[in-house]
Amino acid sequence: MKSKKMILRITLALLSVIVIFGCSSNPYVKDIPKEQYIVMLSLDGCRWDYPQMADMPNLEAIAREGVKLESLQPAFPSKTFPNHYSIATGLYPDHHGIVQNTFYDPDMDAYYKIRDRDAVANKDFYGGEPIWVTAEKQGLKSASFYWVGSEAPVNGTYPSRWKKYDHHFSYEARVDTVIAWLSLPKKDRPRLITWYYPEPDEVGHNTSPESEKTRLKLEYLDSLIGDFRHKLAKLPIADQINIIVTADHGMTRITGDKWIYFEDYIQPAWLDTSLGSTPVWMFDVKEGYEDSVYLNLKRAEHLNVWKKDSIPDTLHYGKNSRVMDIVVTPDLHWSIGWGDRKYPLDMVGGAHGYDPRYKDMHAIFYASGPAFKHGYVHPTVENINIYPLLAKILNLQPAETDGKLENVSRMLKPKMLINN
Ligand code: AMP
Ligand code: ZN
Ligand code: ZN
């Protein structure tokens, strides 16, 4: 009698296991939606460890429900334009051509500057294939709210929806615009949306990464993410949407007592052109002055000085004609520039642009949605690997990239890798 009861109990237990795991509402067995969406937000300058320094429950919820990277390593130089465009194309700046926020193209005889509207919209500056171009060419609609490169018809193609950069456009209204785009009729609805906030970069520069103001800004940004997630959850396509929150680079503390001034070592008359902002500068040198400039700059402590052809391989930089004869960048926390010495010794602020192997230069990467595993933490990877990840989720044939899907594929549900 006892053993009959036992058999019945075991049978019931087995049945309930089959019901639970066989049920279509179970996330582990549910079919992965064929048509997925990606909404990728960049919080400019959001360092990899900022979420540990502030209260960011909405970002942490993404990690809990999805994945996060230990950190996202930018490309050199760890500045805004080169890195947003590396994320978009999967290429190092040397290969996609946006080698700095400001540079000179000798063949075009033209300058690219982030605040020059005509330059930013000139397709001839942009190499590679941004992910929105890959999407549009393969029949998927895309939209961009200020991602670097989206204002130019790269390879002859704009995102279906894009906007002229307006630094002061309301942060709340950006959320509502993205939600409105996702609420469009299916034929107009973008499957890929890239959007952008210029914070916490600005507050990090002005007050240092560790300041109270930076912490408060992070908490405000997290509340926007909360509002966005809340509104997104109400959409009929909510379970088809992947959210990514990432950034272009990190930030490190700088102080007025750690400045290197170029005229303490070289003379402007020895140079044809000098371009940059701390902590990365490039010089084109007048004929005959190559050694004077190089050897004299080498005298500066805490300064790395490279001739264009001998930049360390790890930086993947220097083959592009837009990189000038000499590139300089200091050790972490140090600043460089021409010496109007405008900063008092007690100045405290933030900077980025340094060698991307410094962890302070690394960015956040959080993602959740039908493509991603649950509660998974992936080791640090370079941001050139994001493009292949996006292409895989959208089932697109990727362009040739420096990044590789295999470096990030462990973030995806195993089914994502066989389904498509
Ligand atoms: P930086 O910290 O100097 O590398 O650059 C950050 C600045 O880049 C931001 O404060 C914005 O003003 C600017 N920026 C970012 N994205 C864009 C864009 N798509 N168009 C124009 N300016 C941008
Ligand atoms: Zn930036
Ligand atoms: Zn910045």
Coordinates of C-alpha atoms in Angstrom, one line a residue, residues 17-33 63-67 369-376 411-416 418-419:
V17 CA 7.8 18.8 -13.9
I18 CA 6.7 18.0 -17.4
V19 CA 3.8 20.6 -17.1
I20 CA 6.1 23.3 -15.8
F21 CA 8.9 22.8 -18.3
G22 CA 6.7 22.0 -21.2
C23 CA 4.5 25.0 -20.7
S24 CA 5.0 27.6 -23.3
S25 CA 5.1 30.4 -20.7
N26 CA 8.3 29.1 -19.2
P27 CA 11.1 31.4 -20.3
Y28 CA 13.6 28.5 -20.6
V29 CA 11.7 26.6 -23.2
K30 CA 9.7 29.4 -24.9
D31 CA 10.5 29.9 -28.5
I32 CA 12.7 32.8 -29.2
P33 CA 10.8 35.4 -31.2
A63 CA 21.6 42.9 -15.4
R64 CA 19.4 40.6 -13.2
E65 CA 16.9 39.9 -16.0
G66 CA 19.6 39.8 -18.6
V67 CA 23.4 40.2 -18.8
G369 CA 15.5 40.8 -23.7
P370 CA 14.6 37.7 -25.6
A371 CA 18.1 37.2 -27.1
F372 CA 20.0 37.4 -23.8
K373 CA 20.7 34.9 -21.0
H374 CA 19.4 35.7 -17.5
G375 CA 21.6 36.9 -14.7
Y376 CA 24.8 36.3 -16.7
M411 CA 25.8 36.5 -23.7
L412 CA 23.2 35.1 -26.0
K413 CA 20.8 32.2 -25.2
P414 CA 22.2 29.1 -26.9
K415 CA 19.1 28.8 -29.0
M416 CA 20.0 32.2 -30.6
I418 CA 21.3 27.8 -33.8
N419 CA 17.9 29.3 -34.5

